[in-house]
Short mmCIF file of C-alpha atoms in Angstrom, two decimals:
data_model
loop_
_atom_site.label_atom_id
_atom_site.label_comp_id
_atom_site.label_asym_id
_atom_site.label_seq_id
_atom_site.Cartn_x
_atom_site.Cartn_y
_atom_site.Cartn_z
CA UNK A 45 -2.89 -31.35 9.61
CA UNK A 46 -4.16 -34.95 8.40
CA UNK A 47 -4.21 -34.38 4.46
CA UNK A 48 -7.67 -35.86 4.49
CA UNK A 49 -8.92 -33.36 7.08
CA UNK A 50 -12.09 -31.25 6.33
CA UNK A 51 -11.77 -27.67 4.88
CA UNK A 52 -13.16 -25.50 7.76
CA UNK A 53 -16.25 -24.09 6.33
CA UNK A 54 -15.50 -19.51 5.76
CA UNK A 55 -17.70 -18.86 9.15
CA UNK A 56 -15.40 -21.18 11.33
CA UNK A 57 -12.35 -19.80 9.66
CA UNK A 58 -13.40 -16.21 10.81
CA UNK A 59 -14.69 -17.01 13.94
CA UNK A 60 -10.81 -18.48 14.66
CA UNK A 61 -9.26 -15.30 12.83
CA UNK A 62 -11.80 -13.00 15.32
CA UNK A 63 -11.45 -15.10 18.19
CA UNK A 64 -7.18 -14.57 18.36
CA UNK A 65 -7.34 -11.25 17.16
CA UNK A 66 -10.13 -9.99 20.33
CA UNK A 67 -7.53 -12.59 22.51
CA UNK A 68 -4.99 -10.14 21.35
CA UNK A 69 -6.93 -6.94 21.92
CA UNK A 70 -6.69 -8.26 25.88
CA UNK A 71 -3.43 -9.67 26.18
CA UNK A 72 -0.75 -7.69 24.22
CA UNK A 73 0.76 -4.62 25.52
CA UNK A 74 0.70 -0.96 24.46
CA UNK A 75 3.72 0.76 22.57
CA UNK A 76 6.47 0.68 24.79
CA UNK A 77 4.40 -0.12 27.98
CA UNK A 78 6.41 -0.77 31.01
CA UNK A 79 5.28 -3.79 33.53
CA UNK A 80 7.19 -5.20 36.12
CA UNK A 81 10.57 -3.45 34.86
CA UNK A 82 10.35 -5.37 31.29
CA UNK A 83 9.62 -2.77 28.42
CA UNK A 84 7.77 -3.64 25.46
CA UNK A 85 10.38 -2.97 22.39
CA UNK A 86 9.88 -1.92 19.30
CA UNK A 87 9.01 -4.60 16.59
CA UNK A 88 6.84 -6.46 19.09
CA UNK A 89 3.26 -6.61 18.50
CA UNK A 90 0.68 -4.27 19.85
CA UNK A 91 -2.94 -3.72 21.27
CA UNK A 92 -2.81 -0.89 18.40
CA UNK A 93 -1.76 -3.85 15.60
CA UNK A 94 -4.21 -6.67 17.22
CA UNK A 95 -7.27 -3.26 16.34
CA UNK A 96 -6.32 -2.31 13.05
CA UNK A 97 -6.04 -5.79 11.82
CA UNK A 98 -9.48 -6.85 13.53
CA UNK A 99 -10.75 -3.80 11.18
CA UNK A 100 -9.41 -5.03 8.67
CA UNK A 101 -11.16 -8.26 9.10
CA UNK A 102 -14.03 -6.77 9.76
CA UNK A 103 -13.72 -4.86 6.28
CA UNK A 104 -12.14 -8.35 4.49
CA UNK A 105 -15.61 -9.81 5.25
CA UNK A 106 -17.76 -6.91 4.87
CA UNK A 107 -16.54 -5.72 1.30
CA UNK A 108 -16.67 -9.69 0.39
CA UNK A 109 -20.21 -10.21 0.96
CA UNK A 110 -21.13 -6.57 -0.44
CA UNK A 111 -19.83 -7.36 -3.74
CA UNK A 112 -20.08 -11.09 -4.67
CA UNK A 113 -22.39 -11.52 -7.33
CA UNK A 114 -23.36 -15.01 -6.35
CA UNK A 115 -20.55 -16.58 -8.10
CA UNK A 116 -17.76 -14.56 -6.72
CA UNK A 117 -17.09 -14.47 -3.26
CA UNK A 118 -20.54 -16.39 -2.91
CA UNK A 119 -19.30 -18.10 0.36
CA UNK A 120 -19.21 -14.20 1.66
CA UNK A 121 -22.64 -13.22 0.71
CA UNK A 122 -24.19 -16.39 2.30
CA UNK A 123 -22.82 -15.89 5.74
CA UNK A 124 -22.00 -12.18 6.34
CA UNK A 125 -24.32 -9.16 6.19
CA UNK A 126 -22.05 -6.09 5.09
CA UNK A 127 -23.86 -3.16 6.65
CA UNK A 128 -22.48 -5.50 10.11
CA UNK A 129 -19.31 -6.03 9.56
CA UNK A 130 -18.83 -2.56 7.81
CA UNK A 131 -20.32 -1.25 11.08
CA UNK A 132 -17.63 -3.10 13.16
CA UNK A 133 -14.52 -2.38 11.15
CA UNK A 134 -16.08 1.21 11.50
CA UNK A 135 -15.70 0.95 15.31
CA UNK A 136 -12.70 -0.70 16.03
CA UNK A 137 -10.97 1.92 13.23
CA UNK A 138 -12.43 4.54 15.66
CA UNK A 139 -10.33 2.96 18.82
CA UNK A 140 -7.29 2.80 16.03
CA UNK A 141 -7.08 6.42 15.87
CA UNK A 142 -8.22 7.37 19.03
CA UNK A 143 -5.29 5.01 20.82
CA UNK A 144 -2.12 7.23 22.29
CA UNK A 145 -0.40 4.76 19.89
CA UNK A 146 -1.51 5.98 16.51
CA UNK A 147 0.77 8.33 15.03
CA UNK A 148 0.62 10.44 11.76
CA UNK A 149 3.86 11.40 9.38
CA UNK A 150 2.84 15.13 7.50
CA UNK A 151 5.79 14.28 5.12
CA UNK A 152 5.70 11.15 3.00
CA UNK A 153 8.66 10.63 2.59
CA UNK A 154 9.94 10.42 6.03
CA UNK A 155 8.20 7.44 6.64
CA UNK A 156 10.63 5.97 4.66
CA UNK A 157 14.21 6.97 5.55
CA UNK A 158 16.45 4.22 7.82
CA UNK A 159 16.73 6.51 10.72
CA UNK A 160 12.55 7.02 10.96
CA UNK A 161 10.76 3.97 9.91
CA UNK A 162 11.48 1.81 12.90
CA UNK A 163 10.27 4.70 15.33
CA UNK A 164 7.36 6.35 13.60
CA UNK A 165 3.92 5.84 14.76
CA UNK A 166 2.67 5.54 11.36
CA UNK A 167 4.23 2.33 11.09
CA UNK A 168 1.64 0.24 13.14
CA UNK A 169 3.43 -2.91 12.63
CA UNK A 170 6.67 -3.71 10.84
CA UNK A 171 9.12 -5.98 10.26
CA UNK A 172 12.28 -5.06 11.94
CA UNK A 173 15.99 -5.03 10.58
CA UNK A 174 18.84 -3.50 11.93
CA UNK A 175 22.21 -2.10 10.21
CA UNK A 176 24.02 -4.82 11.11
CA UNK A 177 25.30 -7.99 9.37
CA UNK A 178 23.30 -10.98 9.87
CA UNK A 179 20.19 -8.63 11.10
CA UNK A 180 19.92 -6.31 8.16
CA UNK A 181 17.88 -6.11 5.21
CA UNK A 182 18.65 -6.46 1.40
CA UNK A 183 14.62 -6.30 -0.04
CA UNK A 184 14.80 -2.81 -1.26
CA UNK A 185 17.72 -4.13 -4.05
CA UNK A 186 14.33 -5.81 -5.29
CA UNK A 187 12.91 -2.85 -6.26
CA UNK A 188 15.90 -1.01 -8.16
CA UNK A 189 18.28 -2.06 -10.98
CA UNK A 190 21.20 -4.11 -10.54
CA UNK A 191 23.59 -1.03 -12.69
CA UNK A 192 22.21 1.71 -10.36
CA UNK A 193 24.82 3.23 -8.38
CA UNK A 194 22.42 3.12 -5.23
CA UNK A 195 22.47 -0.82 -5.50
CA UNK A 196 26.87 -1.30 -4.67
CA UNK A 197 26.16 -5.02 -4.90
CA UNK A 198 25.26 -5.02 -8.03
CA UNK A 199 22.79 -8.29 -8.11
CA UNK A 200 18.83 -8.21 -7.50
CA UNK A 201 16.59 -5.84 -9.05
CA UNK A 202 14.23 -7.65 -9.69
CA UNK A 203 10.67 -6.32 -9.52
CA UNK A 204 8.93 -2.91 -10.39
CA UNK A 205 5.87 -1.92 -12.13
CA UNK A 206 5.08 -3.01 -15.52
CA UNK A 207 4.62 -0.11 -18.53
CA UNK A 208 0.89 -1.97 -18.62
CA UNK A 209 0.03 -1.20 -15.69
CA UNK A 210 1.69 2.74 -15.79
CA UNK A 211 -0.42 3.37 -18.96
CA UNK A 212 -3.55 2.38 -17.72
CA UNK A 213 -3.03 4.24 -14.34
CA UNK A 214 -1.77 7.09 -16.23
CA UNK A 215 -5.22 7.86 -18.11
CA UNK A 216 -7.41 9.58 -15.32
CA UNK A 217 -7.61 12.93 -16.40
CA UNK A 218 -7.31 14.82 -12.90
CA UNK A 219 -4.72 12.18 -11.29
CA UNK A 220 -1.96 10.80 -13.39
CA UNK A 221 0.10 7.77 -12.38
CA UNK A 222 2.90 9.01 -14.52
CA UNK A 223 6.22 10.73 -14.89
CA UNK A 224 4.50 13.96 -15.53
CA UNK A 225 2.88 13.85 -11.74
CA UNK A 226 3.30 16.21 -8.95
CA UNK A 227 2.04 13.54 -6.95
CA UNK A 228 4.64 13.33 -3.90
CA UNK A 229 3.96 9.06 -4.08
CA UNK A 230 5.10 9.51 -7.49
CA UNK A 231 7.96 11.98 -7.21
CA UNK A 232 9.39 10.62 -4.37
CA UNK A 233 8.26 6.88 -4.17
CA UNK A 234 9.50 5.78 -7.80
CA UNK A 235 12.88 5.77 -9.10
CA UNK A 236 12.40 8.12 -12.14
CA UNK A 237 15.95 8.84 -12.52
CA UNK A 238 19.00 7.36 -11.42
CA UNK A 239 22.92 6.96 -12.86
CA UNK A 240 24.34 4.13 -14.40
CA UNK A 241 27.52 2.70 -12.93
CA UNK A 242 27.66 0.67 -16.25
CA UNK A 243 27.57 3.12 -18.92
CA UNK A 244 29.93 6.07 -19.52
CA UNK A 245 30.07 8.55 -21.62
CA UNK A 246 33.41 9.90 -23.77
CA UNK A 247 34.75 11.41 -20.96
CA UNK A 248 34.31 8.41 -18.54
CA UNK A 249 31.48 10.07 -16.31
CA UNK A 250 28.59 7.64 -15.80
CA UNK A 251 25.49 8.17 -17.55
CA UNK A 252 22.28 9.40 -15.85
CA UNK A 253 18.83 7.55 -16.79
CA UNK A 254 15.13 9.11 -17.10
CA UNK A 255 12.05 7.22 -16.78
CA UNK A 256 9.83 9.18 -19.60
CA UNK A 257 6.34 8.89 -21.48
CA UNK A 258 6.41 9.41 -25.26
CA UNK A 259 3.16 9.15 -26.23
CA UNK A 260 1.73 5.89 -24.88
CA UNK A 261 5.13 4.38 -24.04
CA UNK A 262 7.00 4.66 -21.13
CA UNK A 263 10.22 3.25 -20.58
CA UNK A 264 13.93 4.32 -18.94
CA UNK A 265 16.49 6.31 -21.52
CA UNK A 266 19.83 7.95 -20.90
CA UNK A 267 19.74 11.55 -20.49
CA UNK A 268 22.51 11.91 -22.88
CA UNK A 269 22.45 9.74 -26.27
CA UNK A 270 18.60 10.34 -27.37
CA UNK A 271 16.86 7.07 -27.81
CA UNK A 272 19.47 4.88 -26.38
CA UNK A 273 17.89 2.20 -23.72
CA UNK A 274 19.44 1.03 -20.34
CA UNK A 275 19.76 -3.07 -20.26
CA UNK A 276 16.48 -3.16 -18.48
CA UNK A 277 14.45 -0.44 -19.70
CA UNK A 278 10.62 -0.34 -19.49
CA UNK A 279 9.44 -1.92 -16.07
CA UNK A 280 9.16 1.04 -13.67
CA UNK A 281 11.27 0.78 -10.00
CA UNK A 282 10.55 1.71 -6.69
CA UNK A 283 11.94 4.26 -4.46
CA UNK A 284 10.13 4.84 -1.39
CA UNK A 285 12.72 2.52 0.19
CA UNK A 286 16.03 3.57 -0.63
CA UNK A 287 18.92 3.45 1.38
CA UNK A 288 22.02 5.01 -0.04
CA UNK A 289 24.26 4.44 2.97
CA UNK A 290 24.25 0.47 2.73
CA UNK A 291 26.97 -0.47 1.01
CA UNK A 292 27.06 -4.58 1.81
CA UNK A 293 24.03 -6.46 0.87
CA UNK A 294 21.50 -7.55 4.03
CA UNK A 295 23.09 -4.35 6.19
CA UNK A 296 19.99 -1.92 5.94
CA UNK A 297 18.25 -0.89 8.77
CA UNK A 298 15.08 -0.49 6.64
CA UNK A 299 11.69 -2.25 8.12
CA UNK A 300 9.32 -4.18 6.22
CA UNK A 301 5.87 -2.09 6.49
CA UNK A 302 2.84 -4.07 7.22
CA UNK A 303 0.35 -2.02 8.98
CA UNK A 304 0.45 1.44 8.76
CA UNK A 305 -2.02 4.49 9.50
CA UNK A 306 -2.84 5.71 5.75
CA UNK A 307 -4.37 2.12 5.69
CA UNK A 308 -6.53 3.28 9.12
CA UNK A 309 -8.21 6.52 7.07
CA UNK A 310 -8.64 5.09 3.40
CA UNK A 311 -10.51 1.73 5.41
CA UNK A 312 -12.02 4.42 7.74
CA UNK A 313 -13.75 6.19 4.11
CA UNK A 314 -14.58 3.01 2.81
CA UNK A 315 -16.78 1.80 5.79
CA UNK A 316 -18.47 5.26 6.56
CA UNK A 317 -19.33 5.20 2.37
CA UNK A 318 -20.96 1.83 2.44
CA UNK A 319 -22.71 2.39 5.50
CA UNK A 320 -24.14 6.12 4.94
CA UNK A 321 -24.50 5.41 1.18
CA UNK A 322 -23.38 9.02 0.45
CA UNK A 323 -19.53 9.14 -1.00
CA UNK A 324 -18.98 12.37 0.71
CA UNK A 325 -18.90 11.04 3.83
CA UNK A 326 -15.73 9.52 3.21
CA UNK A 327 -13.99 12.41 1.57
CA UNK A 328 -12.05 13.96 4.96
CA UNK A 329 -10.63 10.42 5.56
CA UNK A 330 -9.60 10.35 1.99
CA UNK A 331 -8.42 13.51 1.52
CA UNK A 332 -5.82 13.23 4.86
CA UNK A 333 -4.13 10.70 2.70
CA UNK A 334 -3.98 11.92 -0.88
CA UNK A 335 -3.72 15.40 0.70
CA UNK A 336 -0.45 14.71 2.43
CA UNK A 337 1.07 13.99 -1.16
CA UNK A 338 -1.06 16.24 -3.45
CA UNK A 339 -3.19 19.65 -3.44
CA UNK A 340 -5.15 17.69 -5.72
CA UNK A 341 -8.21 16.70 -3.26
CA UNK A 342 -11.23 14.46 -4.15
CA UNK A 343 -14.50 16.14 -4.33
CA UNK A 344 -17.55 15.78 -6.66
CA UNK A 345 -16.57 17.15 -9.67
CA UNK A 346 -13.56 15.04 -9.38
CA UNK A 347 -15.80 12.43 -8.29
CA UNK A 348 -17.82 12.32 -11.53
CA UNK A 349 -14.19 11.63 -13.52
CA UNK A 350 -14.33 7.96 -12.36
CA UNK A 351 -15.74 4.76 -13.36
CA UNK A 352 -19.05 3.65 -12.52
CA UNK A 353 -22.60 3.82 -13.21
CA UNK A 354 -23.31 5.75 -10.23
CA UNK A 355 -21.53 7.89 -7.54
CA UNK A 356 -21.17 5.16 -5.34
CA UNK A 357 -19.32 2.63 -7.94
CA UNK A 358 -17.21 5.73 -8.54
CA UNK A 359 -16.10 6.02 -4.84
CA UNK A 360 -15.22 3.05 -5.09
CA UNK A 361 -13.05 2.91 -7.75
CA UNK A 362 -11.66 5.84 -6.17
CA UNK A 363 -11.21 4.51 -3.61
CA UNK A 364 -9.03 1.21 -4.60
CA UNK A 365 -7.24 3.35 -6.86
CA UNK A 366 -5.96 5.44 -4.02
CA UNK A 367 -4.74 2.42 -2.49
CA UNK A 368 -2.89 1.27 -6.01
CA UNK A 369 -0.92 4.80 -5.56
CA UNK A 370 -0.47 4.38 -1.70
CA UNK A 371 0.45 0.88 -1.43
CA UNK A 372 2.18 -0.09 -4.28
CA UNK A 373 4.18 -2.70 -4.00
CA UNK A 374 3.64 -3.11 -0.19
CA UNK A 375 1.25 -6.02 -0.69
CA UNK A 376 -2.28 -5.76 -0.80
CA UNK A 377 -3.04 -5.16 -4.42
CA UNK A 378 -3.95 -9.36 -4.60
CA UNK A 379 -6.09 -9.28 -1.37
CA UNK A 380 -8.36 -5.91 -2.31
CA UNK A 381 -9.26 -7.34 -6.07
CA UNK A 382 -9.99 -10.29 -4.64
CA UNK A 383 -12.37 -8.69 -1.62
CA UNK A 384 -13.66 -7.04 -4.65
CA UNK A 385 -14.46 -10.17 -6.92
CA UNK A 386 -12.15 -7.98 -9.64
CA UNK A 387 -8.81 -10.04 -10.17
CA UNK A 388 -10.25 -11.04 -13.57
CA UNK A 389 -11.25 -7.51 -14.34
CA UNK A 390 -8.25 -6.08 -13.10
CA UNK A 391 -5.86 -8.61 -14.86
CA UNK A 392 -8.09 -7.76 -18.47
CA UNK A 393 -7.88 -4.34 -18.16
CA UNK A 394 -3.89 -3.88 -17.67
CA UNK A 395 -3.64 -6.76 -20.52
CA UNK A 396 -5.76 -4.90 -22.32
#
């Protein structure tokens, strides 16, 4: 682009973003669809994808102009009326899950495992890799220390989740984002213990590591030698993409998710909420997504536990905090404070 080009105004640069994703509604093929003899692989792009990410537009645009207080997101609120766009995102979610393409995993954690996440339907989209050199993946040594004896190359780990942002997610009284949960996201998806291919005890066996809360600090300690820290020691790493069989970096067979069906229901609550105005209307939509990891279930009483003035500022925060414990880490944390106008309250409030 010529660097002294015109910024399009927000209405333009939707009306492009709508315009290819209803060109893509038309023109890409179904899961696997056969024409001519040619097959439609997995990886490729579907009708299904082109849907989901149109609602998500749809919901982008809606949530935007519902909450801008004429500073924030003001561009939003001067151009799009949310009960439309809420009303949209609510229909073309509706196509989502009625498509022979949308798929549903009952276990959690099998979304995850090398020899599932390529082929479920609950991955909408991903980002393929394949076991083999040169076409594999290495992002999940991101998530998990460099001394862990699941990570044999021993370099990465970089990233996790901060002890700020644990203790603050930790506080709700009826759903704790801690190592005390029963929460499946939580049991399975974080790496609360692993060994140490560093340290050794007396007898030369490596030393096992616990990620555990004392009080209102959490942090990683060895099993065995009481207060004793691991090298790094408080930020808190990811397991909901492990794969234990890779023993080269870049050979894992593990996709990249980037649109998948628990995404489909929690936007599905969201839109029926704003439109209808009553927060139980979006509880069944919830509840198939908490209640695949957790017997805890939202309903009113639990409801009344949350922040907000009134039920519906409640449902909402309920709402974006069951996409903190769904998503983590996956990517959208940045784009739903910001649909929000609440990066600086969410920054402030981990800080503080």
């Amino acid at each position: 682009a010529h660097p002294e080009a015109p910024l399009a105004s927000i209405p333009d640069l939707y009306k492009a973003i709508v315009d290819d994703l209803e060109y893509c509604e038309d023109h890409l093929w179904n899961r696997g669809e056969i024409r001519d003899g040619i097959t439609n692989d997995i990886g490729r792009a579907t009708v299904i994808a082109a849907k989901m990410l149109l609602g998500k537009v749809y919901l982008h645009m809606a949530s935007s102009a519902r909450s801008s207080d004429g500073v924030r997101n003001r561009a939003y609120k001067d151009h799009f009326d949310p009960k439309t766009y809420y009303q949209q995102c609510l229909n073309k979610l509706q196509e989502v899950v009625e498509s022979k393409d949308f798929g549903w995993e009952e276990q959690w954690k099998d979304i995850w495992t090398p020899q599932n996440n390529n082929t479920s339907k609950e991955m909408i989209f991903s980002i393929q890799y394949a076991p083999i050199a040169g076409q594999g993946s290495n992002y999940f040594l991101m998530f998990i220390p460099k001394n862990c004896t699941y990570n044999a190359t021993g370099t990465y780990g970089a990233y996790g989740l901060p002890p700020q942002f644990v203790k603050y997610y930790s506080q709700h009284p009826n759903y704790r984002f801690s190592p005390e949960s029963t929460d499946k996201r939580i049991t399975d998806g974080l790496l609360l213990k692993y060994v140490d291919k560093t340290a050794l005890d007396a007898n030369g066996e490596m030393l096992s590591v616990s990620y555990v809360r004392n009080g209102d600090t959490f942090r990683y300690q060895y099993d065995a030698g009481g207060t004793k820290l691991p090298a790094t020691n408080t930020v808190l790493r990811i397991a909901k993409w492990l794969d234990p069989d890779v023993n080269t970096a870049e050979m894992s067979g593990l996709d990249w998710p980037v649109l998948r069906a628990a995404e489909v229901y929690l936007m599905l609550a969201e839109a029926k909420v704003e439109l209808s105005g009553n927060p139980t209307d979006g509880f069944e939509d919830y509840n198939r997504v908490r209640g695949r990891c957790s017997d805890d279930l939202l309903d009113e009483e639990e409801l009344s536990n949350y922040e907000g003035t009134d039920d519906m500022a409640r449902f909402r925060e309920a709402i974006i905090r069951e996409r903190i414990f769904e998503f983590y880490m996956e990517g959208y944390r940045f784009f739903d404070t910001k649909r929000l106008g609440a990066i600086q309250a969410a920054a402030e409030r981990i800080i503080a």
